[in-house]
Amino acid sequence: MNIRSSLAAVIVTYNRLDKLKRVIAALQAQTCLPERVFVIDNASTDETGSWLTQLQQDDPRFQHVRLPENIGGAGGFYEGARVAYEEGYDFIWFSDDDAYPDPNAIELLLTGIKDFEARFTWRPSFACSAVKWTNGDLCEMNTPSTVWDWPRFYSPETPYFLVGSCSFVSVLVPRWAIQKHGFPIKEYFIWYDDAEYTQRIAKSYPGIYCPNSVVVHDVPENKGVNYSLVNQANIWKFRYGARNEASFRRREQGWAGVAVFARGVRRQMRQGNVEKSLRREVYKAIWQGCSFNPQIIRPDPDTGV
């Protein structure tokens, strides 16, 4: 398979048709358009389904995969990864339904990951873009986490930085990483599914951050995930985030890792003067995460899918 035919994309959407249309237009303008774009529809209740059905008829490269119920972004990315992997693609690009890639964003990730491997022999476990907010600033919620020797391979000719995790907003994952480490955890529903997954696959080798590959993330506010921001409107998201990260910490770092996480959450909530009732909900979610250990599903090694 050539570079173009070995590439698939996964977009997860739910009730954001206006933004999704902009994402599709941005994908159609890519200098390296994936052979197949799987749009995972989390049982949208607006006009998303009918619009995607028509899009698929007009351009079969865009495949509408409608789920019977909303299983969250985590469930959507699991389904997308599974479908794309089972169809044999060598690289899978993941992103959101409100993130607009520059025309060369995917091409720069693909050439970057191949160039890095050719130059340095190491195989990056993923390649991620620079995610900017609508005003051009870096998007705080999508800033990747660097490893200790992050600038080791940087030069003007090789503008790559080593990172240990990133978000699912414009990240390219090679097939071998899925084959070795499995799929995203669908039970996470929302939040920390991307951080858990990229940290998991980075056990083989860190990913690379490609600052020349640019995506604009159209979110209402440019704020990262900080527990000082917990309020009545967003507590449902923070409950998932607290549970999921505690689950990851317990699995990978033991009780000491959970304790470090809990102390940091406590400090942030106190600094933000979060209501005591909401603090209790977050602490409860952390405790639930300590026994929350969903199975990591891996491809069948006998069938290759």
PDB file of C-alpha atoms in Angstrom:
ATOM      1  CA  MET A   1       0.000   0.000   0.000  1.00  0.00           C
ATOM      2  CA  ASN A   2       1.277   3.501  -0.707  1.00  0.00           C
ATOM      3  CA  ILE A   3       1.307   6.317   1.825  1.00  0.00           C
ATOM      4  CA  ARG A   4      -2.035   7.702   0.769  1.00  0.00           C
ATOM      5  CA  SER A   5      -3.885   4.362   0.679  1.00  0.00           C
ATOM      6  CA  SER A   6      -2.482   3.281   4.057  1.00  0.00           C
ATOM      7  CA  LEU A   7      -4.036   6.200   5.900  1.00  0.00           C
ATOM      8  CA  ALA A   8      -7.432   6.398   7.577  1.00  0.00           C
ATOM      9  CA  ALA A   9      -9.008   9.084   9.746  1.00  0.00           C
ATOM     10  CA  VAL A  10     -11.399   8.832  12.680  1.00  0.00           C
ATOM     11  CA  ILE A  11     -13.670  11.707  13.694  1.00  0.00           C
ATOM     12  CA  VAL A  12     -16.060  11.319  16.637  1.00  0.00           C
ATOM     13  CA  THR A  13     -19.131  13.541  16.613  1.00  0.00           C
ATOM     14  CA  TYR A  14     -22.252  14.242  18.628  1.00  0.00           C
ATOM     15  CA  ASN A  15     -24.797  16.968  17.813  1.00  0.00           C
ATOM     16  CA  ARG A  16     -22.346  19.519  16.396  1.00  0.00           C
ATOM     17  CA  LEU A  17     -23.237  19.463  12.722  1.00  0.00           C
ATOM     18  CA  ASP A  18     -22.218  23.046  11.944  1.00  0.00           C
ATOM     19  CA  LYS A  19     -18.711  22.449  13.265  1.00  0.00           C
ATOM     20  CA  LEU A  20     -18.541  18.960  11.769  1.00  0.00           C
ATOM     21  CA  LYS A  21     -19.194  20.433   8.323  1.00  0.00           C
ATOM     22  CA  ARG A  22     -16.139  22.666   8.762  1.00  0.00           C
ATOM     23  CA  VAL A  23     -14.074  19.643   9.819  1.00  0.00           C
ATOM     24  CA  ILE A  24     -15.159  17.706   6.719  1.00  0.00           C
ATOM     25  CA  ALA A  25     -14.354  20.681   4.480  1.00  0.00           C
ATOM     26  CA  ALA A  26     -10.903  20.914   6.082  1.00  0.00           C
ATOM     27  CA  LEU A  27     -10.329  17.208   5.477  1.00  0.00           C
ATOM     28  CA  GLN A  28     -11.391  17.518   1.844  1.00  0.00           C
ATOM     29  CA  ALA A  29      -8.767  20.245   1.458  1.00  0.00           C
ATOM     30  CA  GLN A  30      -5.905  18.147   2.875  1.00  0.00           C
ATOM     31  CA  THR A  31      -2.767  17.743   0.805  1.00  0.00           C
ATOM     32  CA  CYS A  32      -2.775  14.127   2.006  1.00  0.00           C
ATOM     33  CA  LEU A  33      -6.416  13.111   2.220  1.00  0.00           C
ATOM     34  CA  PRO A  34      -6.962   9.778   3.978  1.00  0.00           C
ATOM     35  CA  GLU A  35      -8.315   7.034   1.779  1.00  0.00           C
ATOM     36  CA  ARG A  36     -11.123   6.547   4.267  1.00  0.00           C
ATOM     37  CA  VAL A  37     -12.600   8.878   6.881  1.00  0.00           C
ATOM     38  CA  PHE A  38     -14.696   7.094   9.490  1.00  0.00           C
ATOM     39  CA  VAL A  39     -17.115   9.541  11.094  1.00  0.00           C
ATOM     40  CA  ILE A  40     -18.281   7.912  14.320  1.00  0.00           C
ATOM     41  CA  ASP A  41     -21.725   9.313  15.084  1.00  0.00           C
ATOM     42  CA  ASN A  42     -22.576   8.924  18.769  1.00  0.00           C
ATOM     43  CA  ALA A  43     -26.331   8.631  18.088  1.00  0.00           C
ATOM     44  CA  SER A  44     -26.717  12.332  17.305  1.00  0.00           C
ATOM     45  CA  THR A  45     -30.240  13.693  17.631  1.00  0.00           C
ATOM     46  CA  ASP A  46     -29.857  16.635  15.253  1.00  0.00           C
ATOM     47  CA  GLU A  47     -29.489  16.456  11.447  1.00  0.00           C
ATOM     48  CA  THR A  48     -26.026  14.887  11.632  1.00  0.00           C
ATOM     49  CA  GLY A  49     -27.182  11.427  10.592  1.00  0.00           C
ATOM     50  CA  SER A  50     -29.015  12.465   7.439  1.00  0.00           C
ATOM     51  CA  TRP A  51     -26.242  14.860   6.403  1.00  0.00           C
ATOM     52  CA  LEU A  52     -23.565  12.166   6.816  1.00  0.00           C
ATOM     53  CA  THR A  53     -25.687   9.642   4.907  1.00  0.00           C
ATOM     54  CA  GLN A  54     -25.820  12.034   1.972  1.00  0.00           C
ATOM     55  CA  LEU A  55     -22.108  12.800   2.279  1.00  0.00           C
ATOM     56  CA  GLN A  56     -21.283   9.100   2.079  1.00  0.00           C
ATOM     57  CA  GLN A  57     -23.396   8.740  -1.038  1.00  0.00           C
ATOM     58  CA  ASP A  58     -21.649  11.720  -2.662  1.00  0.00           C
ATOM     59  CA  ASP A  59     -18.139  10.747  -1.564  1.00  0.00           C
ATOM     60  CA  PRO A  60     -17.641   7.119  -0.430  1.00  0.00           C
ATOM     61  CA  ARG A  61     -14.327   8.038   1.188  1.00  0.00           C
ATOM     62  CA  PHE A  62     -16.421   9.371   4.072  1.00  0.00           C
ATOM     63  CA  GLN A  63     -18.022   6.506   5.980  1.00  0.00           C
ATOM     64  CA  HIS A  64     -20.849   7.214   8.402  1.00  0.00           C
ATOM     65  CA  VAL A  65     -20.653   4.842  11.374  1.00  0.00           C
ATOM     66  CA  ARG A  66     -23.724   5.464  13.508  1.00  0.00           C
ATOM     67  CA  LEU A  67     -23.695   3.994  17.007  1.00  0.00           C
ATOM     68  CA  PRO A  68     -26.963   2.834  18.614  1.00  0.00           C
ATOM     69  CA  GLU A  69     -26.366   5.013  21.686  1.00  0.00           C
ATOM     70  CA  ASN A  70     -24.063   7.747  22.910  1.00  0.00           C
ATOM     71  CA  ILE A  71     -21.042   5.997  24.423  1.00  0.00           C
ATOM     72  CA  GLY A  72     -18.988   9.166  24.748  1.00  0.00           C
ATOM     73  CA  GLY A  73     -15.857  10.296  23.038  1.00  0.00           C
ATOM     74  CA  ALA A  74     -13.890   7.389  24.521  1.00  0.00           C
ATOM     75  CA  GLY A  75     -16.334   4.834  23.143  1.00  0.00           C
ATOM     76  CA  GLY A  76     -16.354   6.586  19.789  1.00  0.00           C
ATOM     77  CA  PHE A  77     -12.575   6.579  19.482  1.00  0.00           C
ATOM     78  CA  TYR A  78     -12.493   2.914  20.483  1.00  0.00           C
ATOM     79  CA  GLU A  79     -14.980   2.048  17.731  1.00  0.00           C
ATOM     80  CA  GLY A  80     -13.166   4.160  15.184  1.00  0.00           C
ATOM     81  CA  ALA A  81      -9.785   2.654  16.014  1.00  0.00           C
ATOM     82  CA  ARG A  82     -11.224  -0.845  15.865  1.00  0.00           C
ATOM     83  CA  VAL A  83     -12.943  -0.353  12.505  1.00  0.00           C
ATOM     84  CA  ALA A  84      -9.935   1.328  10.892  1.00  0.00           C
ATOM     85  CA  TYR A  85      -7.538  -1.270  12.254  1.00  0.00           C
ATOM     86  CA  GLU A  86      -9.688  -4.172  11.101  1.00  0.00           C
ATOM     87  CA  GLU A  87      -9.752  -2.712   7.597  1.00  0.00           C
ATOM     88  CA  GLY A  88      -5.970  -2.881   7.534  1.00  0.00           C
ATOM     89  CA  TYR A  89      -4.784   0.733   7.554  1.00  0.00           C
ATOM     90  CA  ASP A  90      -1.166   1.421   8.440  1.00  0.00           C
ATOM     91  CA  PHE A  91      -1.812   4.805  10.057  1.00  0.00           C
ATOM     92  CA  ILE A  92      -4.900   6.206  11.770  1.00  0.00           C
ATOM     93  CA  TRP A  93      -5.439   9.924  12.387  1.00  0.00           C
ATOM     94  CA  PHE A  94      -7.742  10.787  15.297  1.00  0.00           C
ATOM     95  CA  SER A  95      -9.469  14.108  15.885  1.00  0.00           C
ATOM     96  CA  ASP A  96     -12.583  15.865  17.207  1.00  0.00           C
ATOM     97  CA  ASP A  97     -15.634  17.262  15.449  1.00  0.00           C
ATOM     98  CA  ASP A  98     -14.653  20.830  16.346  1.00  0.00           C
ATOM     99  CA  ALA A  99     -10.992  20.818  15.277  1.00  0.00           C
ATOM    100  CA  TYR A 100     -10.012  22.208  11.891  1.00  0.00           C
ATOM    101  CA  PRO A 101      -6.667  21.022  10.478  1.00  0.00           C
ATOM    102  CA  ASP A 102      -4.581  23.244   8.220  1.00  0.00           C
ATOM    103  CA  PRO A 103      -4.386  21.844   4.663  1.00  0.00           C
ATOM    104  CA  ASN A 104      -0.996  20.197   5.260  1.00  0.00           C
ATOM    105  CA  ALA A 105      -1.559  19.161   8.892  1.00  0.00           C
ATOM    106  CA  ILE A 106      -1.964  15.423   8.276  1.00  0.00           C
ATOM    107  CA  GLU A 107       0.783  15.280   5.661  1.00  0.00           C
ATOM    108  CA  LEU A 108       3.269  16.865   8.076  1.00  0.00           C
ATOM    109  CA  LEU A 109       2.432  14.293  10.748  1.00  0.00           C
ATOM    110  CA  LEU A 110       2.803  11.412   8.330  1.00  0.00           C
ATOM    111  CA  THR A 111       6.051  12.628   6.792  1.00  0.00           C
ATOM    112  CA  GLY A 112       7.317  13.562  10.261  1.00  0.00           C
ATOM    113  CA  ILE A 113       6.824  10.139  11.781  1.00  0.00           C
ATOM    114  CA  LYS A 114       8.415   8.455   8.758  1.00  0.00           C
ATOM    115  CA  ASP A 115      11.303  10.934   8.610  1.00  0.00           C
ATOM    116  CA  PHE A 116      12.022  10.513  12.319  1.00  0.00           C
ATOM    117  CA  GLU A 117      12.187   6.745  12.016  1.00  0.00           C
ATOM    118  CA  ALA A 118      14.394   6.911   8.925  1.00  0.00           C
ATOM    119  CA  ARG A 119      16.847   9.351  10.517  1.00  0.00           C
ATOM    120  CA  PHE A 120      17.034   8.012  14.062  1.00  0.00           C
ATOM    121  CA  THR A 121      15.850   4.350  13.717  1.00  0.00           C
ATOM    122  CA  TRP A 122      13.480   4.787  16.671  1.00  0.00           C
ATOM    123  CA  ARG A 123       9.757   4.299  15.925  1.00  0.00           C
ATOM    124  CA  PRO A 124       7.622   7.069  17.446  1.00  0.00           C
ATOM    125  CA  SER A 125       4.437   5.676  18.948  1.00  0.00           C
ATOM    126  CA  PHE A 126       2.442   8.653  17.654  1.00  0.00           C
ATOM    127  CA  ALA A 127       2.788  12.086  16.066  1.00  0.00           C
ATOM    128  CA  CYS A 128       0.674  15.029  17.215  1.00  0.00           C
ATOM    129  CA  SER A 129      -0.037  18.531  15.956  1.00  0.00           C
ATOM    130  CA  ALA A 130       0.238  21.977  17.471  1.00  0.00           C
ATOM    131  CA  VAL A 131      -3.331  22.689  18.562  1.00  0.00           C
ATOM    132  CA  LYS A 132      -4.267  26.352  18.601  1.00  0.00           C
ATOM    133  CA  TRP A 133      -7.305  28.164  19.897  1.00  0.00           C
ATOM    134  CA  THR A 134      -9.465  30.318  17.660  1.00  0.00           C
ATOM    135  CA  ASN A 135      -7.358  33.437  18.359  1.00  0.00           C
ATOM    136  CA  GLY A 136      -4.083  31.735  17.455  1.00  0.00           C
ATOM    137  CA  ASP A 137      -2.895  31.017  20.998  1.00  0.00           C
ATOM    138  CA  LEU A 138      -1.915  27.474  21.916  1.00  0.00           C
ATOM    139  CA  CYS A 139      -4.977  25.596  23.123  1.00  0.00           C
ATOM    140  CA  GLU A 140      -4.339  24.862  26.793  1.00  0.00           C
ATOM    141  CA  MET A 141      -6.428  21.717  26.987  1.00  0.00           C
ATOM    142  CA  ASN A 142      -4.510  20.109  24.110  1.00  0.00           C
ATOM    143  CA  THR A 143      -0.925  20.799  25.146  1.00  0.00           C
ATOM    144  CA  PRO A 144       1.099  17.555  25.025  1.00  0.00           C
ATOM    145  CA  SER A 145       3.273  16.423  27.937  1.00  0.00           C
ATOM    146  CA  THR A 146       6.972  16.306  27.176  1.00  0.00           C
ATOM    147  CA  VAL A 147       9.456  13.679  28.355  1.00  0.00           C
ATOM    148  CA  TRP A 148      12.612  14.646  30.252  1.00  0.00           C
ATOM    149  CA  ASP A 149      14.831  14.772  27.132  1.00  0.00           C
ATOM    150  CA  TRP A 150      12.195  16.365  24.908  1.00  0.00           C
ATOM    151  CA  PRO A 151      14.570  18.445  22.701  1.00  0.00           C
ATOM    152  CA  ARG A 152      17.037  15.609  22.037  1.00  0.00           C
ATOM    153  CA  PHE A 153      16.375  15.390  18.285  1.00  0.00           C
ATOM    154  CA  TYR A 154      15.310  18.947  17.558  1.00  0.00           C
ATOM    155  CA  SER A 155      16.996  20.894  14.763  1.00  0.00           C
ATOM    156  CA  PRO A 156      15.756  23.214  11.992  1.00  0.00           C
ATOM    157  CA  GLU A 157      15.743  20.181   9.682  1.00  0.00           C
ATOM    158  CA  THR A 158      14.079  17.900  12.257  1.00  0.00           C
ATOM    159  CA  PRO A 159      11.517  20.033  14.130  1.00  0.00           C
ATOM    160  CA  TYR A 160      10.344  17.253  16.435  1.00  0.00           C
ATOM    161  CA  PHE A 161       9.968  17.191  20.211  1.00  0.00           C
ATOM    162  CA  LEU A 162       9.562  14.010  22.261  1.00  0.00           C
ATOM    163  CA  VAL A 163       6.267  13.784  24.142  1.00  0.00           C
ATOM    164  CA  GLY A 164       4.778  11.185  26.450  1.00  0.00           C
ATOM    165  CA  SER A 165       1.102  11.935  25.937  1.00  0.00           C
ATOM    166  CA  CYS A 166      -1.276  14.127  23.958  1.00  0.00           C
ATOM    167  CA  SER A 167      -4.963  14.633  23.252  1.00  0.00           C
ATOM    168  CA  PHE A 168      -7.074  13.039  20.544  1.00  0.00           C
ATOM    169  CA  VAL A 169      -7.123  16.336  18.645  1.00  0.00           C
ATOM    170  CA  SER A 170      -4.988  15.591  15.585  1.00  0.00           C
ATOM    171  CA  VAL A 171      -2.822  12.645  16.524  1.00  0.00           C
ATOM    172  CA  LEU A 172      -1.483  10.049  14.087  1.00  0.00           C
ATOM    173  CA  VAL A 173      -1.061   6.500  15.420  1.00  0.00           C
ATOM    174  CA  PRO A 174       0.763   3.747  13.498  1.00  0.00           C
ATOM    175  CA  ARG A 175      -0.792   0.317  13.169  1.00  0.00           C
ATOM    176  CA  TRP A 176       2.022  -1.418  15.049  1.00  0.00           C
ATOM    177  CA  ALA A 177       1.254   0.604  18.201  1.00  0.00           C
ATOM    178  CA  ILE A 178      -2.368  -0.577  18.187  1.00  0.00           C
ATOM    179  CA  GLN A 179      -1.300  -4.136  17.476  1.00  0.00           C
ATOM    180  CA  LYS A 180       1.093  -4.093  20.426  1.00  0.00           C
ATOM    181  CA  HIS A 181      -0.816  -2.022  22.983  1.00  0.00           C
ATOM    182  CA  GLY A 182      -4.480  -2.393  22.070  1.00  0.00           C
ATOM    183  CA  PHE A 183      -7.320   0.054  21.549  1.00  0.00           C
ATOM    184  CA  PRO A 184      -8.473   3.072  23.599  1.00  0.00           C
ATOM    185  CA  ILE A 185     -10.544   2.220  26.677  1.00  0.00           C
ATOM    186  CA  LYS A 186     -14.174   2.649  25.703  1.00  0.00           C
ATOM    187  CA  GLU A 187     -15.506   2.554  29.278  1.00  0.00           C
ATOM    188  CA  TYR A 188     -13.838   5.870  30.125  1.00  0.00           C
ATOM    189  CA  PHE A 189     -16.716   7.609  28.273  1.00  0.00           C
ATOM    190  CA  ILE A 190     -15.111  11.066  28.347  1.00  0.00           C
ATOM    191  CA  TRP A 191     -11.884  12.690  29.567  1.00  0.00           C
ATOM    192  CA  TYR A 192      -8.468  11.154  30.078  1.00  0.00           C
ATOM    193  CA  ASP A 193      -9.067   8.425  27.488  1.00  0.00           C
ATOM    194  CA  ASP A 194      -6.587  10.154  25.177  1.00  0.00           C
ATOM    195  CA  ALA A 195      -3.980  10.725  27.908  1.00  0.00           C
ATOM    196  CA  GLU A 196      -4.256   7.117  29.063  1.00  0.00           C
ATOM    197  CA  TYR A 197      -3.977   5.765  25.548  1.00  0.00           C
ATOM    198  CA  THR A 198      -1.021   7.818  24.373  1.00  0.00           C
ATOM    199  CA  GLN A 199       0.859   7.131  27.607  1.00  0.00           C
ATOM    200  CA  ARG A 200       0.173   3.435  27.119  1.00  0.00           C
ATOM    201  CA  ILE A 201       1.485   3.254  23.571  1.00  0.00           C
ATOM    202  CA  ALA A 202       4.422   5.530  24.460  1.00  0.00           C
ATOM    203  CA  LYS A 203       5.781   2.708  26.611  1.00  0.00           C
ATOM    204  CA  SER A 204       7.387   1.450  23.404  1.00  0.00           C
ATOM    205  CA  TYR A 205       8.864   4.843  22.524  1.00  0.00           C
ATOM    206  CA  PRO A 206       7.677   8.444  23.033  1.00  0.00           C
ATOM    207  CA  GLY A 207       5.580  10.208  20.464  1.00  0.00           C
ATOM    208  CA  ILE A 208       6.688  13.279  18.550  1.00  0.00           C
ATOM    209  CA  TYR A 209       5.186  16.755  18.605  1.00  0.00           C
ATOM    210  CA  CYS A 210       5.273  18.362  15.162  1.00  0.00           C
ATOM    211  CA  PRO A 211       4.817  22.125  15.674  1.00  0.00           C
ATOM    212  CA  ASN A 212       4.504  22.839  11.946  1.00  0.00           C
ATOM    213  CA  SER A 213       1.358  20.713  11.770  1.00  0.00           C
ATOM    214  CA  VAL A 214      -1.390  23.047  12.957  1.00  0.00           C
ATOM    215  CA  VAL A 215      -5.013  22.462  13.961  1.00  0.00           C
ATOM    216  CA  VAL A 216      -7.495  25.009  15.318  1.00  0.00           C
ATOM    217  CA  HIS A 217      -9.678  23.743  18.162  1.00  0.00           C
ATOM    218  CA  ASP A 218     -12.974  25.614  18.243  1.00  0.00           C
ATOM    219  CA  VAL A 219     -13.829  25.369  21.952  1.00  0.00           C
ATOM    220  CA  PRO A 220     -15.719  28.116  23.828  1.00  0.00           C
ATOM    221  CA  GLU A 221     -12.893  28.981  26.246  1.00  0.00           C
ATOM    222  CA  ASN A 222      -9.148  28.462  26.181  1.00  0.00           C
ATOM    223  CA  LYS A 223      -8.800  26.683  29.504  1.00  0.00           C
ATOM    224  CA  GLY A 224      -7.073  23.459  30.423  1.00  0.00           C
ATOM    225  CA  VAL A 225      -8.372  20.737  32.712  1.00  0.00           C
ATOM    226  CA  ASN A 226      -7.887  22.233  36.177  1.00  0.00           C
ATOM    227  CA  TYR A 227      -9.928  21.219  39.216  1.00  0.00           C
ATOM    228  CA  SER A 228     -10.065  24.825  40.395  1.00  0.00           C
ATOM    229  CA  LEU A 229     -12.666  25.297  37.626  1.00  0.00           C
ATOM    230  CA  VAL A 230     -15.179  22.727  38.922  1.00  0.00           C
ATOM    231  CA  ASN A 231     -18.736  24.084  39.054  1.00  0.00           C
ATOM    232  CA  GLN A 232     -22.306  22.811  38.901  1.00  0.00           C
ATOM    233  CA  ALA A 233     -22.357  22.890  35.100  1.00  0.00           C
ATOM    234  CA  ASN A 234     -19.193  20.895  34.475  1.00  0.00           C
ATOM    235  CA  ILE A 235     -18.994  18.599  37.506  1.00  0.00           C
ATOM    236  CA  TRP A 236     -20.207  15.664  35.389  1.00  0.00           C
ATOM    237  CA  LYS A 237     -17.092  15.929  33.219  1.00  0.00           C
ATOM    238  CA  PHE A 238     -14.745  16.273  36.167  1.00  0.00           C
ATOM    239  CA  ARG A 239     -16.275  13.189  37.769  1.00  0.00           C
ATOM    240  CA  TYR A 240     -15.319  11.160  34.714  1.00  0.00           C
ATOM    241  CA  GLY A 241     -11.894  12.758  34.584  1.00  0.00           C
ATOM    242  CA  ALA A 242     -11.188  12.097  38.266  1.00  0.00           C
ATOM    243  CA  ARG A 243     -12.375   8.500  38.073  1.00  0.00           C
ATOM    244  CA  ASN A 244     -10.460   7.748  34.894  1.00  0.00           C
ATOM    245  CA  GLU A 245      -7.169   9.284  35.954  1.00  0.00           C
ATOM    246  CA  ALA A 246      -7.354   7.604  39.362  1.00  0.00           C
ATOM    247  CA  SER A 247      -7.950   4.309  37.571  1.00  0.00           C
ATOM    248  CA  PHE A 248      -4.895   4.877  35.388  1.00  0.00           C
ATOM    249  CA  ARG A 249      -2.729   5.935  38.332  1.00  0.00           C
ATOM    250  CA  ARG A 250      -3.760   2.914  40.377  1.00  0.00           C
ATOM    251  CA  ARG A 251      -2.923   0.573  37.494  1.00  0.00           C
ATOM    252  CA  GLU A 252       0.383   2.148  36.522  1.00  0.00           C
ATOM    253  CA  GLN A 253       1.703   3.783  39.699  1.00  0.00           C
ATOM    254  CA  GLY A 254      -0.056   2.045  42.574  1.00  0.00           C
ATOM    255  CA  TRP A 255      -1.485   3.771  45.630  1.00  0.00           C
ATOM    256  CA  ALA A 256       1.380   6.263  45.723  1.00  0.00           C
ATOM    257  CA  GLY A 257       0.377   7.569  42.293  1.00  0.00           C
ATOM    258  CA  VAL A 258      -3.241   7.908  43.388  1.00  0.00           C
ATOM    259  CA  ALA A 259      -2.146   9.826  46.486  1.00  0.00           C
ATOM    260  CA  VAL A 260      -0.092  12.285  44.430  1.00  0.00           C
ATOM    261  CA  PHE A 261      -3.033  12.815  42.079  1.00  0.00           C
ATOM    262  CA  ALA A 262      -5.514  13.283  44.951  1.00  0.00           C
ATOM    263  CA  ARG A 263      -3.265  15.841  46.676  1.00  0.00           C
ATOM    264  CA  GLY A 264      -2.963  17.835  43.476  1.00  0.00           C
ATOM    265  CA  VAL A 265      -6.733  17.809  42.946  1.00  0.00           C
ATOM    266  CA  ARG A 266      -7.307  18.886  46.541  1.00  0.00           C
ATOM    267  CA  ARG A 267      -4.894  21.790  46.171  1.00  0.00           C
ATOM    268  CA  GLN A 268      -6.489  22.988  42.940  1.00  0.00           C
ATOM    269  CA  MET A 269     -10.041  22.828  44.328  1.00  0.00           C
ATOM    270  CA  ARG A 270      -9.019  24.759  47.447  1.00  0.00           C
ATOM    271  CA  GLN A 271      -7.316  27.406  45.315  1.00  0.00           C
ATOM    272  CA  GLY A 272     -10.477  27.734  43.225  1.00  0.00           C
ATOM    273  CA  ASN A 273     -12.791  27.876  46.262  1.00  0.00           C
ATOM    274  CA  VAL A 274     -14.825  25.022  44.800  1.00  0.00           C
ATOM    275  CA  GLU A 275     -18.032  24.297  46.696  1.00  0.00           C
ATOM    276  CA  LYS A 276     -17.574  21.648  49.375  1.00  0.00           C
ATOM    277  CA  SER A 277     -20.400  19.530  47.979  1.00  0.00           C
ATOM    278  CA  LEU A 278     -18.674  19.445  44.599  1.00  0.00           C
ATOM    279  CA  ARG A 279     -15.342  18.619  46.207  1.00  0.00           C
ATOM    280  CA  ARG A 280     -16.949  15.603  47.829  1.00  0.00           C
ATOM    281  CA  GLU A 281     -18.221  14.425  44.440  1.00  0.00           C
ATOM    282  CA  VAL A 282     -14.708  14.644  43.001  1.00  0.00           C
ATOM    283  CA  TYR A 283     -13.196  12.775  45.951  1.00  0.00           C
ATOM    284  CA  LYS A 284     -15.859  10.096  45.569  1.00  0.00           C
ATOM    285  CA  ALA A 285     -14.975   9.751  41.882  1.00  0.00           C
ATOM    286  CA  ILE A 286     -11.284   9.358  42.742  1.00  0.00           C
ATOM    287  CA  TRP A 287     -12.161   6.612  45.221  1.00  0.00           C
ATOM    288  CA  GLN A 288     -14.331   4.865  42.633  1.00  0.00           C
ATOM    289  CA  GLY A 289     -11.449   5.036  40.182  1.00  0.00           C
ATOM    290  CA  CYS A 290      -9.251   3.033  42.523  1.00  0.00           C
ATOM    291  CA  SER A 291     -11.368  -0.066  41.838  1.00  0.00           C
ATOM    292  CA  PHE A 292     -12.325   0.839  38.260  1.00  0.00           C
ATOM    293  CA  ASN A 293     -10.175  -1.369  36.040  1.00  0.00           C
ATOM    294  CA  PRO A 294     -11.739  -1.803  32.588  1.00  0.00           C
ATOM    295  CA  GLN A 295     -10.240  -4.369  30.259  1.00  0.00           C
ATOM    296  CA  ILE A 296      -7.814  -3.225  27.563  1.00  0.00           C
ATOM    297  CA  ILE A 297      -9.036  -4.820  24.345  1.00  0.00           C
ATOM    298  CA  ARG A 298      -6.343  -5.894  21.916  1.00  0.00           C
ATOM    299  CA  PRO A 299      -6.497  -7.058  18.293  1.00  0.00           C
ATOM    300  CA  ASP A 300      -6.723 -10.795  17.748  1.00  0.00           C
ATOM    301  CA  PRO A 301      -3.115 -11.926  17.124  1.00  0.00           C
ATOM    302  CA  ASP A 302      -4.274 -14.998  15.215  1.00  0.00           C
ATOM    303  CA  THR A 303      -6.328 -13.132  12.650  1.00  0.00           C
ATOM    304  CA  GLY A 304      -4.387  -9.866  12.588  1.00  0.00           C
ATOM    305  CA  VAL A 305      -7.564  -7.926  13.354  1.00  0.00           C
TER     306      VAL A 305
END
